[in-house]
Amino acid sequence: MKRLGFLLQKEFRQIVRDRIILVMMFAMPTIQLIIMPMAANFEVKDIRIVVVDNDHSSMTARMFSKIGASGYFHIVGYADSYQHALTYVEREAADVVLEIPVAFERNLVREGRQQVALSIDAINGARASIGGAYLNNIINDFSQSTELDVVRDAHPVAANLPLIQMTYSIWYNAREEYKYYMVPGIFVLLLTLIGGFLTAVNVVKEKEIGTMEQINVTPIRKWEFIAGKLIPFWIIGMIIFTIGLLVAWIIYGIVSVGPLWLLYSFAAVYLVALLGFGLLVSTYSANQVQAMFVAFFFMMIFALMSGLFTAIESMPVWARTISSLIPVTHFVKVVRMVMLKGSTFQDVHMEFIYLIIFALVLNTWAVINYRKTS
Amino acid sequence: MAEQVIICKELTKRFGDFLAVDKISFEVSRGEIFGFLGANGAGKTTAMRILCGLSYPTSGTATVAGFDVYKQQESIKRNIGYMSQKFSLYENLTILENIEFYGGVYGLSRKTIRERSDELITQLGLQQESRKLVGELPLGWKQKLAFSVAIFHRPQIVFLDEPTGGVDPVTRRQFWDMIYAAAAAGITVFVTTHYMDEAEYCNRVTIMVDGRIEALDAPQALKARFQANNMEEVFYQLARGAKRSSD
C-alpha cells in the first residue's frame, strides 16, 4: 500500500511535467465542446430549391410561398426547363429540383389529383432523405388544404365531415437542436480518449524507454503497478468530465435534467472500464506506434458503432450485436437519457450492470496479461 | 569457503529451436565481483534475466539469495538490484525524485530515503544538480546515478547488464571505483560486459560462447592457462570457434 503512494506520486509528477499532454487534457474538453456541436451539425435547413414552373398559376405561387415560409428551404431560382434546372444542381447551387407540370392547377381542381416531380441531389444522403421528407410533408400539407378548399366550394356539407389529423410533438430535445444530441456525446468521447489512449500510450512508453523492465525487477506487485496507472488517469478523467459539464452549462445553458450523482457514478465506472481497455492494449503492444494504431482502430469502431454519431436503431442486427458489446454504447445511451430525459437509476440500472461487467472483464484481462516474468 | 549467493545447475533457456543458454552451472560467493563475458548473442543477458526473475528457465535449477528462480521471483526481486543496458531512470523526473521513487518501491521509509539520498548526493557531488531533471545530465552521470539507485536499497546482489556501454574511459574507471566500493560494502556484483579491460577488474570471470560456459576462473588464472598477456587474448582464443556470429 505504501508502495502505491510512491507510484502515484511519481505518476502525477510526470503528468504535470508533460506540458503538451497537460494542456491538451484541459483544452480538449473546452475546445471540443465549443466547436463540435456548432460545426458537426446534421440539422437540415437552408435546402436550396430550384423550381421549374410549367403552370404559372396562382396555386403554384401559393405553394412556393408556403415552401419558402417553412424555414427549411429557400428557392434559389426559377428555371424554364428541367435541363436548365439541373445545371443549378451540377454547379452545386441547388439541392433539389421541383418540377410542376403544365396545367397543374386545372387538373388538380378537376381530377382531385396531380403529380409533381422532385429530384434530389443525394450526395449527402442524410440531407437528401430528410430534406426530401420535409418537402414531401409540406406539399402534402398544401395539397390537403387546397383539397379542402376545393371540396368546400363544391360540397359545402362534406367539408364538415370529421377529419382525423395526426399531430406530433417532440420531447426531450424540443427544438430538435443538434447541440443537445452532440454535447452528451462529446462527454463520452472525451472520457473514451482519456481512458483508451492516454493510458495505453503511457504504459507502452515505459516499455519503450526501458523503465518497465526496471519496474518488473522490483518487488512492485502487479495490482500496485496497474492501480498506480489507473488512479491518476481516473482522477484526470473525472476532472475533465466536470470541466465538460461546466462548459456545457456556461456556453449552451445545458444542465442535466437527471441527477448529477447518477451521471458521475456512470462516468466513474465507465472510466475504469476504458482505462482497463487502454491497459489491455498496452500489454499487447511493444511500442507507442503499435499502441496508438491498435487504440485508434478500436476508437474508430467505438465512435462509429456506439451511437455517438450514428443511430444504432438503423443498423442491421449483426451490427447492433457488435454495438452492444462496446462499453461506449451503453454509456452514450445513459448520458443522453439522464441529461436530456432525466432518467433515474431505475431506468438505466441494466446499463450500470453492463458497465461494471466491462470494467471487471477488461481490467482482469489486463492484469492477467501483464507479466512481470516472461 | 564463503557463502554462495547464486547457485546455478545446468540452467537452460530455449526459445523454440534456439538454445540461448545451454546447461550453465556456476556459483557466486557473497561480496564477489563476478564478470560475465561473451560476444553479443552469447546468452549473457538471457542468463542474467533468469537470475533476476524476469524470465523463466526452461530446465535446470538456480537459486539467487537463497530463493528459487522458478517459484520465488518476488522474493528474489526484494533482495537484488538491477541496472540494464537501457538507461532506466525517468528522464522527466529530477535526481531526487528518481531516488525517492525507486527507494519507495523497495519499501524504504520516507525518512530513510531522505537520509540516504542526502548522503548519496554528497558522495556523487551532485548537490547543484539534485533538483535538475535526469534527462539534462550527461550520459556518464546518468550511468553512475543509475548504479547508485540500483544499490540504494542495499540489496544482497546487484546485477549490471553492460553498465558502461557508450561511456568514456575516465567515467568507466570511476564507475568501477563505485563497483569496488559496493563490493567492499558486502554487495555481490554480477556484471556482464564485453570490454575486456573491465574483465581484469573482476574477482572471477565466466566466458560464454554460444550459450555455454567455456571458462570460469580468476583473470590471472585464465591468462596463465591460455598463456595470454591479457583477457582480450583469452577471449579471442575461446570465442574464435563461436558459431553464432556477433552482430
Coordinates of C-alpha atoms in Angstrom, one line a residue:
Chain A
M1 CA 0.0 0.0 0.0
K2 CA 2.9 2.3 0.9
R3 CA 4.4 1.4 -2.5
L4 CA 1.2 2.6 -4.3
G5 CA 1.8 6.0 -2.7
F6 CA 5.2 6.3 -4.3
L7 CA 3.8 5.1 -7.6
L8 CA 1.1 7.7 -7.6
Q9 CA 3.4 10.5 -6.6
K10 CA 5.7 9.6 -9.5
E11 CA 2.9 9.4 -12.0
F12 CA 1.4 12.8 -11.0
R13 CA 4.9 14.4 -11.2
Q14 CA 5.3 13.1 -14.7
I15 CA 1.9 14.1 -15.8
V16 CA 2.4 17.6 -14.5
R17 CA 5.7 17.8 -16.2
D18 CA 4.4 16.8 -19.6
R19 CA 3.2 20.2 -20.7
I20 CA 1.7 19.3 -24.0
I21 CA -0.4 16.5 -22.7
L22 CA -1.4 18.6 -19.7
V23 CA -2.6 21.5 -21.9
M24 CA -4.3 19.0 -24.2
M25 CA -6.1 17.4 -21.4
F26 CA -7.8 20.6 -20.4
A27 CA -8.0 22.4 -23.7
M28 CA -9.6 19.3 -25.3
P29 CA -12.9 19.3 -23.5
T30 CA -13.3 23.0 -23.8
I31 CA -12.5 23.3 -27.5
Q32 CA -14.3 20.1 -28.5
L33 CA -17.4 21.3 -26.7
I34 CA -17.3 24.7 -28.2
I35 CA -16.5 23.7 -31.8
M36 CA -18.1 20.3 -32.4
P37 CA -21.7 20.9 -31.6
M38 CA -21.7 24.0 -33.8
A39 CA -19.8 22.6 -36.7
A40 CA -20.8 19.0 -36.8
N41 CA -24.4 19.8 -37.5
F42 CA -26.8 17.4 -39.1
E43 CA -29.8 19.7 -38.8
V44 CA -31.4 20.0 -42.2
K45 CA -32.1 23.6 -43.1
D46 CA -31.3 26.0 -45.9
I47 CA -32.0 23.5 -48.5
R48 CA -31.8 25.2 -51.9
I49 CA -34.6 24.5 -54.3
V50 CA -34.8 25.4 -58.0
V51 CA -38.2 25.4 -59.4
V52 CA -39.4 24.6 -62.9
D53 CA -42.9 26.0 -63.0
N54 CA -44.7 24.9 -66.2
D55 CA -48.1 26.1 -64.9
H56 CA -47.6 29.6 -63.7
S57 CA -50.9 29.6 -61.8
S58 CA -52.0 31.3 -58.6
M59 CA -51.9 27.9 -56.9
T60 CA -48.2 27.2 -57.7
A61 CA -47.4 30.7 -56.4
R62 CA -49.1 29.8 -53.2
M63 CA -47.3 26.6 -53.0
F64 CA -43.9 28.2 -53.4
S65 CA -44.6 30.8 -50.8
K66 CA -45.6 28.0 -48.4
I67 CA -42.3 26.2 -49.2
G68 CA -40.3 29.3 -48.7
A69 CA -42.1 30.1 -45.4
S70 CA -41.2 26.8 -43.8
G71 CA -37.8 28.0 -42.9
Y72 CA -36.1 24.8 -44.1
F73 CA -36.0 25.8 -47.8
H74 CA -35.2 28.7 -49.9
I75 CA -35.9 29.0 -53.6
V76 CA -32.7 29.9 -55.3
G77 CA -34.0 30.2 -58.8
Y78 CA -36.8 29.6 -61.4
A79 CA -35.7 27.6 -64.4
D80 CA -37.6 27.3 -67.6
S81 CA -36.8 23.6 -68.2
Y82 CA -35.7 20.6 -66.1
Q83 CA -32.5 20.5 -68.1
H84 CA -31.8 24.1 -67.2
A85 CA -32.7 23.4 -63.5
L86 CA -30.2 20.5 -63.4
T87 CA -27.4 22.9 -64.2
Y88 CA -28.0 24.5 -60.8
V89 CA -27.5 21.2 -59.2
E90 CA -24.4 20.5 -61.2
R91 CA -22.9 23.8 -60.2
E92 CA -23.8 22.9 -56.6
A93 CA -26.1 25.9 -56.5
A94 CA -29.2 23.9 -55.6
D95 CA -30.0 20.7 -53.8
V96 CA -33.5 20.0 -55.1
V97 CA -35.4 20.4 -58.3
L98 CA -39.1 20.8 -58.1
E99 CA -41.0 20.5 -61.3
I100 CA -44.6 21.4 -61.7
P101 CA -46.3 20.0 -64.8
V102 CA -48.4 22.0 -67.3
A103 CA -52.0 22.6 -66.3
F104 CA -51.3 21.7 -62.7
E105 CA -54.0 23.8 -61.1
R106 CA -56.7 22.9 -63.7
N107 CA -56.0 19.2 -63.4
L108 CA -55.9 19.3 -59.6
V109 CA -59.2 21.1 -59.4
R110 CA -60.9 18.8 -62.0
E111 CA -59.4 15.4 -61.0
G112 CA -58.5 16.0 -57.4
R113 CA -55.0 14.7 -58.0
Q114 CA -51.9 15.9 -59.7
Q115 CA -48.3 14.9 -59.6
V116 CA -45.2 17.0 -59.2
A117 CA -41.6 15.8 -59.7
L118 CA -39.0 16.1 -57.0
S119 CA -35.3 15.4 -57.9
I120 CA -32.9 15.5 -55.0
D121 CA -29.1 15.6 -55.1
A122 CA -28.3 12.6 -52.9
I123 CA -24.6 13.0 -52.5
N124 CA -25.2 14.0 -48.9
G125 CA -27.6 11.1 -48.0
A126 CA -28.9 12.5 -44.7
R127 CA -29.6 15.9 -46.2
A128 CA -31.3 14.3 -49.2
S129 CA -33.6 11.9 -47.3
I130 CA -34.5 14.3 -44.5
G131 CA -34.9 17.3 -46.9
G132 CA -37.0 15.2 -49.3
A133 CA -39.2 14.1 -46.5
Y134 CA -39.7 17.6 -45.3
L135 CA -40.6 18.8 -48.7
N136 CA -43.0 15.9 -49.2
N137 CA -44.7 16.9 -45.9
I138 CA -45.1 20.5 -47.0
I139 CA -46.5 19.6 -50.3
N140 CA -48.9 17.0 -48.8
D141 CA -50.0 19.6 -46.3
F142 CA -50.5 22.1 -49.1
S143 CA -52.5 19.6 -51.2
Q144 CA -54.7 18.8 -48.3
S145 CA -55.5 22.4 -47.6
T146 CA -56.3 23.1 -51.2
E147 CA -58.3 19.9 -51.5
L148 CA -60.4 21.1 -48.6
D149 CA -60.9 24.4 -50.3
V150 CA -61.9 22.7 -53.5
V151 CA -64.2 20.3 -51.7
R152 CA -65.8 23.1 -49.6
D153 CA -66.5 25.0 -52.7
A154 CA -68.2 22.1 -54.4
H155 CA -69.9 20.3 -51.5
P156 CA -70.4 22.6 -48.5
V157 CA -71.8 19.7 -46.4
A158 CA -68.9 17.4 -46.9
A159 CA -66.5 19.9 -45.6
N160 CA -68.0 19.5 -42.2
L161 CA -67.2 15.8 -42.1
P162 CA -64.8 14.9 -39.2
L163 CA -61.3 14.7 -40.3
I164 CA -58.6 12.7 -38.4
Q165 CA -55.4 14.6 -38.2
M166 CA -52.2 13.4 -36.9
T167 CA -50.1 15.8 -34.9
Y168 CA -46.9 15.1 -33.1
S169 CA -44.8 16.8 -30.5
I170 CA -41.1 16.4 -29.9
W171 CA -39.9 15.6 -26.4
Y172 CA -36.6 15.8 -24.6
N173 CA -35.0 17.9 -27.3
A174 CA -37.9 20.1 -28.1
R175 CA -36.3 22.4 -30.6
E176 CA -34.6 19.4 -32.2
E177 CA -31.3 21.2 -31.8
Y178 CA -28.3 19.2 -32.6
K179 CA -26.3 20.5 -29.7
Y180 CA -28.5 18.6 -27.2
Y181 CA -27.6 15.5 -29.1
M182 CA -24.0 16.3 -29.5
V183 CA -22.9 17.6 -26.1
P184 CA -23.6 14.4 -24.2
G185 CA -21.9 12.5 -26.9
I186 CA -18.8 14.7 -26.6
F187 CA -18.6 13.9 -22.9
V188 CA -18.4 10.3 -23.8
L189 CA -15.8 10.9 -26.4
L190 CA -13.6 12.8 -24.0
L191 CA -13.6 10.1 -21.4
T192 CA -13.0 7.5 -24.0
L193 CA -10.0 9.3 -25.3
I194 CA -8.5 9.8 -21.8
G195 CA -9.2 6.2 -20.9
G196 CA -8.3 4.5 -24.1
F197 CA -5.4 6.5 -25.5
L198 CA -3.5 8.1 -22.6
T199 CA -3.1 5.1 -20.5
A200 CA -2.2 2.8 -23.4
V201 CA 0.5 5.2 -24.6
N202 CA 1.7 6.0 -21.1
V203 CA 2.3 2.3 -20.2
V204 CA 3.9 1.4 -23.5
K205 CA 6.2 4.4 -23.2
E206 CA 7.6 2.8 -20.1
K207 CA 8.3 -0.3 -22.1
E208 CA 10.0 1.6 -24.8
I209 CA 12.3 3.6 -22.6
G210 CA 13.2 0.6 -20.5
T211 CA 11.8 1.7 -17.2
M212 CA 9.2 -1.1 -17.5
E213 CA 11.9 -3.7 -17.2
Q214 CA 13.3 -1.8 -14.2
I215 CA 9.8 -1.9 -12.6
N216 CA 9.5 -5.6 -13.3
V217 CA 12.6 -6.3 -11.5
T218 CA 11.4 -4.5 -8.3
P219 CA 9.0 -6.1 -5.8
I220 CA 6.1 -3.9 -7.1
R221 CA 3.0 -6.1 -7.3
K222 CA 1.1 -6.3 -10.5
W223 CA -2.0 -4.7 -9.0
E224 CA 0.0 -1.9 -7.5
F225 CA 1.5 -1.1 -10.8
I226 CA -1.9 -1.2 -12.6
A227 CA -3.6 0.8 -9.8
G228 CA -0.7 3.3 -10.0
K229 CA -1.5 3.8 -13.7
L230 CA -5.3 3.7 -13.3
I231 CA -5.9 6.1 -10.4
P232 CA -4.1 9.2 -11.9
F233 CA -5.9 8.9 -15.2
W234 CA -9.2 8.2 -13.5
I235 CA -8.9 11.4 -11.5
I236 CA -8.0 13.4 -14.6
G237 CA -10.9 11.8 -16.4
M238 CA -13.3 12.9 -13.7
I239 CA -11.9 16.4 -13.7
I240 CA -12.3 16.6 -17.4
F241 CA -15.8 15.4 -17.1
T242 CA -16.5 18.1 -14.6
I243 CA -15.0 20.8 -16.9
G244 CA -17.2 19.4 -19.7
L245 CA -20.3 19.8 -17.6
L246 CA -19.4 23.3 -16.7
V247 CA -18.6 24.3 -20.3
A248 CA -21.9 22.8 -21.4
W249 CA -23.7 24.9 -18.8
I250 CA -21.9 28.1 -19.4
I251 CA -21.9 28.1 -23.2
Y252 CA -25.0 26.2 -24.1
G253 CA -27.0 26.5 -20.9
I254 CA -27.4 22.7 -20.9
V255 CA -27.9 21.3 -17.5
S256 CA -28.6 17.7 -16.8
V257 CA -32.3 17.0 -16.3
G258 CA -31.4 13.9 -14.3
P259 CA -29.4 13.8 -11.1
L260 CA -25.7 14.6 -11.3
W261 CA -24.7 11.8 -8.9
L262 CA -26.1 9.4 -11.4
L263 CA -24.0 10.8 -14.2
Y264 CA -20.9 10.8 -12.0
S265 CA -21.5 7.2 -10.9
F266 CA -21.7 6.1 -14.5
A267 CA -18.7 8.2 -15.5
A268 CA -16.7 6.7 -12.7
V269 CA -17.4 3.1 -13.7
Y270 CA -17.1 3.8 -17.4
L271 CA -13.6 5.3 -16.9
V272 CA -12.5 2.2 -15.0
A273 CA -13.7 0.1 -18.0
L274 CA -12.0 2.3 -20.6
L275 CA -8.7 2.5 -18.6
G276 CA -8.8 -1.3 -18.4
F277 CA -9.1 -1.2 -22.2
G278 CA -6.1 1.1 -22.5
L279 CA -4.0 -1.1 -20.2
L280 CA -5.0 -4.2 -22.2
V281 CA -3.9 -2.5 -25.4
S282 CA -0.6 -1.6 -23.8
T283 CA 0.0 -5.2 -22.6
Y284 CA -0.3 -6.4 -26.2
S285 CA 1.9 -3.6 -27.7
A286 CA 5.6 -3.4 -27.8
N287 CA 5.9 0.3 -28.7
Q288 CA 3.9 3.5 -28.8
V289 CA 3.2 3.3 -32.6
Q290 CA 1.6 -0.1 -32.1
A291 CA -0.4 1.1 -29.2
M292 CA -1.6 4.2 -31.0
F293 CA -2.5 2.2 -34.0
V294 CA -4.4 -0.5 -32.1
A295 CA -6.1 2.0 -29.9
F296 CA -7.1 4.1 -32.9
F297 CA -8.6 1.2 -34.7
F298 CA -10.8 0.5 -31.7
M299 CA -11.6 4.2 -31.2
M300 CA -12.9 4.4 -34.8
I301 CA -15.2 1.4 -34.2
F302 CA -16.3 2.8 -30.8
A303 CA -17.1 6.2 -32.4
L304 CA -19.0 4.8 -35.4
M305 CA -20.7 1.8 -33.8
S306 CA -21.7 3.2 -30.4
G307 CA -24.4 5.6 -31.5
L308 CA -22.2 8.5 -30.8
F309 CA -22.6 9.9 -34.3
T310 CA -24.9 7.3 -35.9
A311 CA -28.2 5.8 -35.0
I312 CA -28.0 2.3 -33.7
E313 CA -31.6 1.7 -34.4
S314 CA -31.0 1.9 -38.1
M315 CA -28.1 -0.7 -38.0
P316 CA -28.6 -4.3 -39.2
V317 CA -28.9 -6.9 -36.4
W318 CA -25.3 -8.1 -36.6
A319 CA -24.1 -4.5 -36.2
R320 CA -26.4 -3.9 -33.3
T321 CA -24.9 -7.0 -31.6
I322 CA -21.4 -5.6 -32.1
S323 CA -22.6 -2.3 -30.8
S324 CA -24.0 -3.8 -27.6
L325 CA -20.6 -5.4 -26.9
I326 CA -18.9 -1.9 -26.8
P327 CA -19.0 -0.2 -23.4
V328 CA -19.2 3.2 -25.1
T329 CA -22.7 2.3 -26.5
H330 CA -24.1 1.9 -23.0
F331 CA -22.5 5.0 -21.7
V332 CA -23.7 7.2 -24.6
K333 CA -27.2 5.9 -24.1
V334 CA -27.2 6.6 -20.4
V335 CA -25.6 10.1 -20.6
R336 CA -28.3 11.1 -23.2
M337 CA -31.1 9.5 -21.2
V338 CA -30.0 11.1 -17.9
M339 CA -29.1 14.5 -19.3
L340 CA -31.9 15.1 -21.7
K341 CA -34.7 12.9 -20.4
G342 CA -34.0 12.9 -16.7
S343 CA -33.9 9.1 -16.5
T344 CA -33.5 7.7 -13.0
F345 CA -31.3 4.8 -11.8
Q346 CA -34.2 2.5 -12.1
D347 CA -34.4 3.2 -15.9
V348 CA -30.7 2.7 -16.5
H349 CA -29.7 0.1 -13.9
M350 CA -29.1 -2.6 -16.6
E351 CA -26.5 -0.3 -18.3
F352 CA -24.9 0.1 -14.9
I353 CA -24.5 -3.6 -14.6
Y354 CA -23.1 -3.9 -18.1
L355 CA -20.5 -1.2 -17.4
I356 CA -19.4 -3.0 -14.2
I357 CA -19.0 -6.2 -16.2
F358 CA -17.0 -4.4 -18.8
A359 CA -14.8 -2.8 -16.2
L360 CA -14.2 -6.2 -14.4
V361 CA -13.5 -8.1 -17.6
L362 CA -11.2 -5.6 -19.2
N363 CA -9.2 -4.9 -16.1
T364 CA -8.9 -8.6 -15.1
W365 CA -7.8 -9.4 -18.6
A366 CA -5.2 -6.6 -18.4
V367 CA -3.8 -7.8 -15.0
I368 CA -3.6 -11.4 -16.2
N369 CA -1.9 -10.4 -19.4
Y370 CA 0.6 -8.1 -17.8
R371 CA 3.6 -10.3 -16.9
K372 CA 6.5 -9.4 -14.7
T373 CA 8.2 -12.6 -15.7
S374 CA 8.1 -13.9 -19.2
Chain B
M1 CA 34.5 -21.1 1.8
A2 CA 32.3 -18.0 1.6
E3 CA 28.5 -18.3 1.4
Q4 CA 27.2 -18.9 -2.1
V5 CA 24.6 -16.3 -3.0
I6 CA 24.0 -17.5 -6.6
I7 CA 23.9 -21.2 -7.4
C8 CA 23.2 -22.4 -10.9
K9 CA 23.0 -26.0 -12.0
E10 CA 22.5 -27.0 -15.7
L11 CA 20.4 -23.8 -16.2
T12 CA 18.9 -23.8 -19.7
K13 CA 16.7 -21.5 -21.7
R14 CA 15.3 -22.5 -25.0
F15 CA 13.4 -20.2 -27.4
G16 CA 11.9 -22.6 -29.9
D17 CA 14.8 -24.4 -31.6
F18 CA 17.3 -21.8 -30.2
L19 CA 19.3 -22.7 -27.1
A20 CA 20.0 -19.3 -25.7
V21 CA 21.5 -20.7 -22.5
D22 CA 22.8 -24.2 -22.6
K23 CA 23.2 -26.0 -19.3
I24 CA 25.3 -23.5 -17.5
S25 CA 26.5 -24.2 -13.9
F26 CA 28.3 -21.9 -11.6
E27 CA 28.3 -20.4 -8.1
V28 CA 28.9 -16.9 -6.9
S29 CA 30.1 -16.0 -3.4
R30 CA 29.0 -13.2 -1.3
G31 CA 30.9 -9.9 -1.9
E32 CA 32.4 -11.2 -5.1
I33 CA 32.7 -9.2 -8.3
F34 CA 31.6 -11.8 -10.8
G35 CA 32.2 -11.0 -14.5
F36 CA 30.0 -12.5 -17.2
L37 CA 31.8 -12.1 -20.6
G38 CA 30.7 -13.1 -24.1
A39 CA 30.1 -11.8 -27.5
N40 CA 26.8 -10.3 -28.5
G41 CA 24.2 -13.1 -28.6
A42 CA 26.3 -15.4 -26.5
G43 CA 23.4 -15.6 -23.9
K44 CA 24.7 -13.3 -21.2
T45 CA 21.6 -11.2 -20.9
T46 CA 19.3 -14.1 -21.1
A47 CA 21.1 -15.8 -18.3
M48 CA 21.0 -12.7 -16.2
R49 CA 17.3 -12.1 -16.8
I50 CA 16.6 -15.6 -15.5
L51 CA 18.6 -14.9 -12.3
C52 CA 16.7 -11.5 -11.9
G53 CA 13.3 -13.2 -12.1
L54 CA 12.4 -11.5 -15.4
S55 CA 12.4 -14.8 -17.4
Y56 CA 11.6 -18.4 -16.6
P57 CA 14.3 -21.0 -17.3
T58 CA 13.4 -24.0 -19.5
S59 CA 15.2 -26.5 -17.3
G60 CA 18.0 -26.8 -14.7
T61 CA 17.9 -25.2 -11.3
A62 CA 19.1 -21.9 -9.8
T63 CA 18.8 -20.0 -6.6
V64 CA 19.5 -16.4 -6.0
A65 CA 20.0 -15.1 -2.4
G66 CA 18.6 -18.5 -1.4
F67 CA 15.4 -18.2 -3.5
D68 CA 14.3 -20.4 -6.3
V69 CA 14.1 -18.8 -9.8
Y70 CA 11.0 -20.8 -10.7
K71 CA 8.8 -20.0 -7.8
Q72 CA 10.2 -17.2 -5.7
Q73 CA 10.8 -14.5 -8.1
E74 CA 9.2 -11.9 -5.9
S75 CA 11.5 -12.8 -3.0
I76 CA 14.4 -12.6 -5.3
K77 CA 13.3 -9.2 -6.5
R78 CA 13.3 -7.8 -3.0
N79 CA 16.9 -8.8 -2.5
I80 CA 18.5 -7.7 -5.7
G81 CA 19.3 -4.5 -7.6
Y82 CA 19.3 -4.3 -11.3
M83 CA 20.7 -2.0 -13.9
S84 CA 20.2 -2.8 -17.6
Q85 CA 22.0 -1.6 -20.7
K86 CA 19.0 0.6 -21.4
F87 CA 19.1 3.6 -19.2
S88 CA 16.2 3.1 -16.8
L89 CA 15.7 6.2 -14.7
Y90 CA 12.9 8.6 -15.6
E91 CA 14.3 11.4 -17.6
N92 CA 11.4 13.7 -16.7
L93 CA 11.9 13.3 -13.0
T94 CA 14.6 15.0 -11.0
I95 CA 17.5 13.1 -9.5
L96 CA 15.9 13.3 -6.0
E97 CA 12.6 12.2 -7.4
N98 CA 14.0 9.2 -9.1
I99 CA 15.9 8.2 -5.9
E100 CA 12.7 8.7 -3.9
F101 CA 10.6 6.6 -6.3
Y102 CA 12.9 3.6 -6.5
G103 CA 13.7 3.7 -2.8
G104 CA 9.9 3.8 -2.2
V105 CA 9.1 0.8 -4.4
Y106 CA 11.7 -1.2 -2.4
G107 CA 9.8 -0.4 0.7
L108 CA 12.2 2.1 2.3
S109 CA 10.6 4.7 4.6
R110 CA 10.5 8.3 3.5
K111 CA 12.8 9.2 6.4
T112 CA 15.4 6.6 5.3
I113 CA 15.1 7.7 1.7
R114 CA 15.8 11.3 2.8
E115 CA 18.8 10.5 4.8
R116 CA 20.3 8.1 2.3
S117 CA 19.7 10.4 -0.6
D118 CA 21.4 13.4 1.1
E119 CA 24.4 11.1 1.7
L120 CA 24.4 9.8 -1.9
I121 CA 24.1 13.3 -3.4
T122 CA 27.0 14.5 -1.4
Q123 CA 29.1 11.4 -2.4
L124 CA 28.4 11.9 -6.0
G125 CA 29.0 15.7 -5.7
L126 CA 25.6 16.4 -7.3
Q127 CA 24.4 19.0 -4.8
Q128 CA 23.9 21.6 -7.5
E129 CA 22.1 19.2 -9.8
S130 CA 19.9 17.3 -7.4
R131 CA 16.7 19.2 -8.4
K132 CA 17.5 19.0 -12.1
L133 CA 15.7 16.7 -14.5
V134 CA 17.7 13.5 -15.1
G135 CA 17.3 14.0 -18.8
E136 CA 19.6 17.0 -18.6
L137 CA 22.5 15.1 -17.2
P138 CA 25.4 13.9 -19.3
L139 CA 25.4 10.1 -20.1
G140 CA 28.3 9.3 -17.7
W141 CA 26.5 10.9 -14.8
K142 CA 23.3 9.1 -15.7
Q143 CA 25.1 5.8 -15.6
K144 CA 26.7 6.5 -12.2
L145 CA 23.3 7.7 -10.9
A146 CA 21.6 4.6 -12.2
F147 CA 24.1 2.4 -10.5
S148 CA 23.7 4.3 -7.2
V149 CA 19.9 3.9 -7.5
A150 CA 20.2 0.2 -8.2
I151 CA 22.1 -0.3 -4.9
F152 CA 20.2 2.4 -2.9
H153 CA 18.1 -0.2 -1.1
R154 CA 21.2 -2.1 -0.1
P155 CA 20.5 -5.3 -1.9
Q156 CA 22.4 -8.5 -1.4
I157 CA 23.3 -8.8 -5.1
V158 CA 23.3 -6.2 -7.9
F159 CA 23.0 -7.3 -11.5
L160 CA 24.6 -5.0 -14.0
D161 CA 24.0 -5.6 -17.7
E162 CA 26.7 -3.9 -19.8
P163 CA 26.6 -0.9 -17.5
T164 CA 29.4 1.1 -19.2
G165 CA 28.2 0.9 -22.8
G166 CA 28.9 4.2 -24.6
V167 CA 30.7 5.8 -21.6
D168 CA 34.1 7.4 -21.9
P169 CA 37.2 5.7 -20.3
V170 CA 37.5 8.1 -17.4
T171 CA 33.9 7.7 -16.4
R172 CA 34.3 3.9 -16.8
R173 CA 37.2 3.9 -14.4
Q174 CA 35.1 6.0 -11.9
F175 CA 32.2 3.6 -12.4
W176 CA 34.4 0.7 -11.5
D177 CA 35.6 2.5 -8.3
M178 CA 31.9 2.6 -7.4
I179 CA 31.6 -1.1 -8.1
Y180 CA 34.6 -1.8 -5.8
A181 CA 33.0 0.3 -3.1
A182 CA 29.8 -1.6 -3.3
A183 CA 31.6 -5.0 -3.2
A184 CA 33.6 -3.8 -0.2
A185 CA 30.2 -2.9 1.5
G186 CA 29.3 -6.6 1.0
I187 CA 27.1 -6.4 -2.1
T188 CA 27.7 -9.1 -4.6
V189 CA 28.2 -7.7 -8.0
F190 CA 27.2 -9.7 -11.1
V191 CA 28.3 -7.8 -14.2
T192 CA 28.1 -8.5 -17.9
T193 CA 30.4 -6.7 -20.2
H194 CA 32.3 -7.1 -23.5
Y195 CA 35.1 -4.7 -22.5
M196 CA 38.0 -7.0 -21.8
D197 CA 39.9 -4.5 -19.7
E198 CA 36.9 -4.5 -17.3
A199 CA 37.2 -8.2 -17.1
E200 CA 40.5 -7.7 -15.4
Y201 CA 38.8 -5.9 -12.6
C202 CA 36.6 -8.8 -11.7
N203 CA 37.4 -11.4 -9.0
R204 CA 36.4 -14.2 -11.3
V205 CA 35.1 -14.2 -14.9
T206 CA 33.0 -16.5 -16.9
I207 CA 33.3 -16.6 -20.7
M208 CA 30.2 -17.6 -22.5
V209 CA 30.3 -18.9 -26.1
D210 CA 27.2 -20.0 -27.9
G211 CA 25.1 -20.2 -24.7
R212 CA 27.7 -22.4 -22.9
I213 CA 30.3 -21.5 -20.3
E214 CA 33.7 -22.1 -21.9
A215 CA 35.9 -20.9 -19.0
L216 CA 35.4 -19.8 -15.4
D217 CA 38.2 -18.6 -13.2
A218 CA 40.1 -15.6 -11.9
P219 CA 41.5 -13.4 -14.6
Q220 CA 45.1 -14.3 -13.6
A221 CA 44.5 -18.0 -13.7
L222 CA 42.8 -17.7 -17.1
K223 CA 45.7 -15.8 -18.6
A224 CA 48.1 -18.3 -17.2
R225 CA 46.1 -21.3 -18.6
F226 CA 45.8 -19.8 -22.1
Q227 CA 49.3 -18.3 -22.0
A228 CA 47.9 -14.9 -22.8
N229 CA 49.1 -11.4 -21.9
N230 CA 45.6 -10.1 -21.3
M231 CA 42.0 -11.1 -21.2
E232 CA 41.5 -9.9 -24.7
E233 CA 43.7 -12.7 -26.0
V234 CA 42.0 -15.2 -23.7
F235 CA 38.6 -14.2 -25.1
Y236 CA 39.8 -14.4 -28.7
Q237 CA 41.1 -17.9 -28.2
L238 CA 37.7 -19.0 -26.8
A239 CA 35.3 -17.0 -28.9
R240 CA 37.0 -17.8 -32.3
G241 CA 35.1 -21.0 -32.5
A242 CA 31.8 -19.4 -31.9
K243 CA 29.1 -20.4 -34.4
R244 CA 26.7 -17.6 -33.6
S245 CA 28.4 -14.6 -35.2
S246 CA 28.2 -11.4 -33.2
D247 CA 26.3 -8.5 -34.9

